[in-house]
């Protein structure tokens, strides 16, 4: 496959096909399942309500390009991203840098790349937290990054309120958020 520079990738026609630019190579995936998208929607809904009540930032849903490293041609599309108000300058036509929180709804089959690869990029480029949503068990793991690596991993069960250092007032449990997906 031909290699693309970040500017070439960003000039491609708009698409809803999940795709990312990984060091110059475009990676595509099949569309996510309805259950996956419902979980993404539920997290978006609860985060949006939280950020209206506690106006500390904004949340966006994929597909949205997050340019982690334009010079190295690394552009990802997490399922959701949260950027706090003091860093909203990163958000113009894309997110030009690391969001404060990246949220990934885990799928039974990998969509684009590996989890370890994604976590390494998030750590390297300054994402503060990654929330890994495990739908079948209604659990959420919060991975905290510091100093270019993983600082902590905490798993929250269905009834345990999430504890985020980035969004400390967000105290919903995974089970509350994902209740509508169990239907």
Tab-separated table of N, CA and C in Angstrom, residues 11-17 19:
chain	number	residue	atom	x	y	z
A	11	UNK	N	-6.623	15.200	3.489
A	11	UNK	CA	-7.286	15.708	2.283
A	11	UNK	C	-8.138	14.641	1.581
A	12	UNK	N	-8.084	13.416	2.082
A	12	UNK	CA	-8.891	12.351	1.468
A	12	UNK	C	-10.370	12.684	1.648
A	13	UNK	N	-11.231	12.171	0.774
A	13	UNK	CA	-12.666	12.442	0.920
A	13	UNK	C	-13.176	11.963	2.281
A	14	UNK	N	-14.108	12.723	2.837
A	14	UNK	CA	-14.699	12.366	4.115
A	14	UNK	C	-15.365	10.997	4.016
A	15	UNK	N	-15.212	10.201	5.058
A	15	UNK	CA	-15.788	8.860	5.059
A	15	UNK	C	-16.249	8.496	6.466
A	16	UNK	N	-17.205	7.608	6.542
A	16	UNK	CA	-17.637	7.080	7.835
A	16	UNK	C	-17.027	5.708	8.087
A	17	UNK	N	-16.199	5.231	7.170
A	17	UNK	CA	-15.494	3.971	7.359
A	17	UNK	C	-14.429	4.191	8.431
A	19	UNK	N	-11.153	4.357	9.970
A	19	UNK	CA	-9.803	4.271	9.424
A	19	UNK	C	-8.865	5.154	10.217
